[in-house]
PDB file of C-alpha atoms in Angstrom:
ATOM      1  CA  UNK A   1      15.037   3.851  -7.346  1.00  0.00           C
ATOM      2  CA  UNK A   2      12.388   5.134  -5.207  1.00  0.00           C
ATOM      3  CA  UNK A   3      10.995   8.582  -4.774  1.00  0.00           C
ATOM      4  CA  UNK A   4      13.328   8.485  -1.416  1.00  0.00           C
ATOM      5  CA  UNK A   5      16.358   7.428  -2.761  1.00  0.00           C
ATOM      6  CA  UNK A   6      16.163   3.714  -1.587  1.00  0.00           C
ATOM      7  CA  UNK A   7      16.019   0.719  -4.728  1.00  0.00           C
ATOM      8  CA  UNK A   8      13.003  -0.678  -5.380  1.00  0.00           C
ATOM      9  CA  UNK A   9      13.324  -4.662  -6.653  1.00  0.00           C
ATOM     10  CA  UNK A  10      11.373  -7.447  -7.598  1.00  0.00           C
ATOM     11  CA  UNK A  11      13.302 -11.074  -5.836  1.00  0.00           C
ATOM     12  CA  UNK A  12      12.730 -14.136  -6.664  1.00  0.00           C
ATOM     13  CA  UNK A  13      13.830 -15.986  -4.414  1.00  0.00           C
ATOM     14  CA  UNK A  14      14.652 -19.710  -5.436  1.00  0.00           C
ATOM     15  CA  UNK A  15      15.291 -22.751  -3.627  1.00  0.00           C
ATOM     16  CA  UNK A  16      16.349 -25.824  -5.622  1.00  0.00           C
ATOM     17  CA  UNK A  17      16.149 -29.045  -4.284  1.00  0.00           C
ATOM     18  CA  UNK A  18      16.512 -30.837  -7.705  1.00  0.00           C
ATOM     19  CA  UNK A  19      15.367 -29.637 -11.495  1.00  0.00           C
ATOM     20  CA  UNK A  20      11.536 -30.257 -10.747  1.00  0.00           C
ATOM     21  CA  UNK A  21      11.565 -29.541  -7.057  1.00  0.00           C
ATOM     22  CA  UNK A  22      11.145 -25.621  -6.267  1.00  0.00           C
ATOM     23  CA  UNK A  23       9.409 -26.390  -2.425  1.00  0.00           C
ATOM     24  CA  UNK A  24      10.079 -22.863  -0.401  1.00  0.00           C
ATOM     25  CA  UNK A  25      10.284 -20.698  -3.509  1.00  0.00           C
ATOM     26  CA  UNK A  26       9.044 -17.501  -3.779  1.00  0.00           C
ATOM     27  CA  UNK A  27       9.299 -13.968  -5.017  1.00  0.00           C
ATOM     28  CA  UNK A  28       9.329 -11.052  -2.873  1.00  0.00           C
ATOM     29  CA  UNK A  29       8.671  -6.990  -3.431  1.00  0.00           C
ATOM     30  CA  UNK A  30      11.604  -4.967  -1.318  1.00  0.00           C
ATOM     31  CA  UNK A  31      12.616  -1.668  -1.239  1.00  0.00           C
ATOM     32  CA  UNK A  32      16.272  -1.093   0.572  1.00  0.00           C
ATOM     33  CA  UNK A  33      17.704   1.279   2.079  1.00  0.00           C
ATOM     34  CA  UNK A  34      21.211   1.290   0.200  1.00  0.00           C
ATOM     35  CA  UNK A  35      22.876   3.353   2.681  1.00  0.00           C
ATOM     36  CA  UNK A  36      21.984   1.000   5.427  1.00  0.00           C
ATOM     37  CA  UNK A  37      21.530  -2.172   3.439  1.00  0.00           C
ATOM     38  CA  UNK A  38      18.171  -2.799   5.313  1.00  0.00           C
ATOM     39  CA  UNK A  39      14.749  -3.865   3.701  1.00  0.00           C
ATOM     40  CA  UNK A  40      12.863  -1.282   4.172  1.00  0.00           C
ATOM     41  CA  UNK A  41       9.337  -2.709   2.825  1.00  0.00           C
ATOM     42  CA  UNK A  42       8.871  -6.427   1.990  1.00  0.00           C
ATOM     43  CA  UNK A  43       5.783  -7.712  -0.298  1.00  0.00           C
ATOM     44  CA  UNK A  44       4.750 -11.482  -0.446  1.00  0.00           C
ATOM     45  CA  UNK A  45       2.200 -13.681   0.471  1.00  0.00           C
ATOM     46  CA  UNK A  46       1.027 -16.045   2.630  1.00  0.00           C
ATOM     47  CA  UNK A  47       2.057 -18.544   2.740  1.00  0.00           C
ATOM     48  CA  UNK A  48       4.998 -17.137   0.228  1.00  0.00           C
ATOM     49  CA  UNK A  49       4.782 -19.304  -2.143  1.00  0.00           C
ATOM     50  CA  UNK A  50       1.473 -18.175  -3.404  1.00  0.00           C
ATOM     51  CA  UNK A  51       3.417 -15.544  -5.181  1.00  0.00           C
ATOM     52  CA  UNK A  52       6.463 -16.811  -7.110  1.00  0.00           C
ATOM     53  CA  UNK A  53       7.743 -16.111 -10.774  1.00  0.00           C
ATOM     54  CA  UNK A  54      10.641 -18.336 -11.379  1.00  0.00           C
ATOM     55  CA  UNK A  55      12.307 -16.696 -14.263  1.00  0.00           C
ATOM     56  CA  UNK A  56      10.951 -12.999 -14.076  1.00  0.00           C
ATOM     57  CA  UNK A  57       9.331 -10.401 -12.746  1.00  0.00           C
ATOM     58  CA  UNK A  58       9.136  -6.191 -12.519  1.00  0.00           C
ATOM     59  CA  UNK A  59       8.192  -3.409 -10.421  1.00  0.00           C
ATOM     60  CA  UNK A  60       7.597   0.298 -10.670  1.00  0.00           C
ATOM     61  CA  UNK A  61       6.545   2.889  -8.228  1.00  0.00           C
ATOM     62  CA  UNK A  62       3.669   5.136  -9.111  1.00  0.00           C
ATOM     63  CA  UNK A  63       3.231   6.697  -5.660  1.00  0.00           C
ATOM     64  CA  UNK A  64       4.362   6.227  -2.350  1.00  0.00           C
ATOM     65  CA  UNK A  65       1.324   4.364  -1.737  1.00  0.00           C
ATOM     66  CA  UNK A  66       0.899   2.354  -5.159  1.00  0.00           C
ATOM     67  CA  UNK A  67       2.911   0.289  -6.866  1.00  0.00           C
ATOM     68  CA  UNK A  68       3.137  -1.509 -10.293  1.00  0.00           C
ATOM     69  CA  UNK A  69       3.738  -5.467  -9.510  1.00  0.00           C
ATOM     70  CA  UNK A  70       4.212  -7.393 -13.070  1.00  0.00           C
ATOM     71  CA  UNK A  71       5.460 -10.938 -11.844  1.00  0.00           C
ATOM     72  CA  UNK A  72       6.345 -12.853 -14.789  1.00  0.00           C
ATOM     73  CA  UNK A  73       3.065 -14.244 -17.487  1.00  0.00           C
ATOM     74  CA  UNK A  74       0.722 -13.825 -14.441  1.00  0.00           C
ATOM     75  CA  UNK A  75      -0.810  -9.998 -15.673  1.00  0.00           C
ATOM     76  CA  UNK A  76      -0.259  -6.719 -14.564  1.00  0.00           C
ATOM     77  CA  UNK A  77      -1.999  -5.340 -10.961  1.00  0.00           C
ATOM     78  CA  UNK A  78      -1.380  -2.203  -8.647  1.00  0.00           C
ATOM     79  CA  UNK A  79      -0.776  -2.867  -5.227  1.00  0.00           C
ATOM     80  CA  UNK A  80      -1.544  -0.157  -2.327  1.00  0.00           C
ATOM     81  CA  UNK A  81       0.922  -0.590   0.487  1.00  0.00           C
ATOM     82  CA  UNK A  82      -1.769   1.321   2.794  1.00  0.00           C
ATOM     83  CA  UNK A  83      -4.445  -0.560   1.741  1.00  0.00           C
ATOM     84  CA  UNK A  84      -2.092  -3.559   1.738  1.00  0.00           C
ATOM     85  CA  UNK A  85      -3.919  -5.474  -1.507  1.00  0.00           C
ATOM     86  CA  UNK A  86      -4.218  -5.199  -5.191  1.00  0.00           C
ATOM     87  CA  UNK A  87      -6.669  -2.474  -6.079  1.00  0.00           C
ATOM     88  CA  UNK A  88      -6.605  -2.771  -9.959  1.00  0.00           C
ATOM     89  CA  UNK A  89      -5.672  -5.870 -12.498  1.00  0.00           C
ATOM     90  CA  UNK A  90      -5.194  -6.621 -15.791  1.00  0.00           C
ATOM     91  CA  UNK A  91      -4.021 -10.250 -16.763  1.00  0.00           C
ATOM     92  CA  UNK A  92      -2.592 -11.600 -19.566  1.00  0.00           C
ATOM     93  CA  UNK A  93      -0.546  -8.276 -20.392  1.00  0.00           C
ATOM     94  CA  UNK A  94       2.774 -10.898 -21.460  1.00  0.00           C
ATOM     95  CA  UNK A  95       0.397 -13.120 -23.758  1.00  0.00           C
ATOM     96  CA  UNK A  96       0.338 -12.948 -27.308  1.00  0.00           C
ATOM     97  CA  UNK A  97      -2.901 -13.735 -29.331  1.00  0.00           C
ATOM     98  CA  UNK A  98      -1.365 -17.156 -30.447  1.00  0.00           C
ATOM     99  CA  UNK A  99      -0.976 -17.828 -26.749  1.00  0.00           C
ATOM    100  CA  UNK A 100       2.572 -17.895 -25.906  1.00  0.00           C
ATOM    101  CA  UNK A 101       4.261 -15.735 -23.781  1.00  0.00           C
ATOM    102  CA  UNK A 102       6.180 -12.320 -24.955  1.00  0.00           C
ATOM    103  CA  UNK A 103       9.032 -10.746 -24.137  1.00  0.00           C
ATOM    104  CA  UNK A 104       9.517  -9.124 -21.353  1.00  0.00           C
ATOM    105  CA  UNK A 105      10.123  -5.582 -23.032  1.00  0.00           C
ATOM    106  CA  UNK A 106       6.657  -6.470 -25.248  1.00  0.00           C
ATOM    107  CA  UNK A 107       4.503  -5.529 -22.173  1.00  0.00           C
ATOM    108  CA  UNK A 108       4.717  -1.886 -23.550  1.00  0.00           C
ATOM    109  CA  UNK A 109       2.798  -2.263 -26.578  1.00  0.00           C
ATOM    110  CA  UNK A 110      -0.364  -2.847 -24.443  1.00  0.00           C
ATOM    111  CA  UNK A 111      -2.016   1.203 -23.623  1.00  0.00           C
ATOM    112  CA  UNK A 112      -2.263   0.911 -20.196  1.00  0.00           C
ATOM    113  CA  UNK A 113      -3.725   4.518 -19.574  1.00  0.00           C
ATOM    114  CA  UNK A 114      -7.285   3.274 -19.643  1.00  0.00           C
ATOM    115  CA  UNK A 115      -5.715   0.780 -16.534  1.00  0.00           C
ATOM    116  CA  UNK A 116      -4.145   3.002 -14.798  1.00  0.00           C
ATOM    117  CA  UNK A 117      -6.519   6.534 -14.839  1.00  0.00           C
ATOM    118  CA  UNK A 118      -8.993   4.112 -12.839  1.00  0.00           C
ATOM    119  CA  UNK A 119      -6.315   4.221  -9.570  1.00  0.00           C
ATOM    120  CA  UNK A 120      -4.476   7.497 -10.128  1.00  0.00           C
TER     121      UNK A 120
END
């Protein structure tokens, strides 16, 4: 939930054509309005696809300018809606050192103050 009341989600949204075919796919940052059921504020890319996580994917608010995007094994970045691109990174945040992914609840054992005191 937002700082205005309205939920805050991270969408993936997946077309299947067959097992191996995910054409159209993609994932998509939207806050809604649950009163109205509207999307307020929709993320992607373009084209859309560019920014997909089939299986996972989270978001948290820091501000209501920046936001923490963590779509799946991809990293960890902070967006800025007003600036409207990623202002800060750090990847591999769901690798371990024997190079397969963690959990996603494992992301926590990384200290990300030193990450995110350079944007707040």
């Amino acid at each position: 939930i937002t700082q205005n009341g309205h939920a805050l989600v991270f969408n993936n949204l997946v077309i299947i054509d067959s097992v191996a075919n995910r054409h159209g796919s993609y994932s998509a940052i939207q806050i809604i309005d649950l009163e109205t059921e509207k999307t307020h504020y929709e993320f992607t890319s373009q084209p859309a696809e560019l920014f997909f996580s089939p299986v996972r994917g989270g978001v948290q608010e820091l501000s209501e300018d920046l936001l923490v995007i963590s779509p799946g094994t991809n990293g960890t970045f902070v967006y800025s809606r007003k600036q409207k691109k990623a202002v800060h990174s750090m990847p591999w945040t769901h690798w371990g050192t024997n190079f397969r992914p963690l959990g996603r609840q494992q992301v926590k054992l990384f200290d990300l103050s030193s990450f995110l005191s350079h944007i707040l």
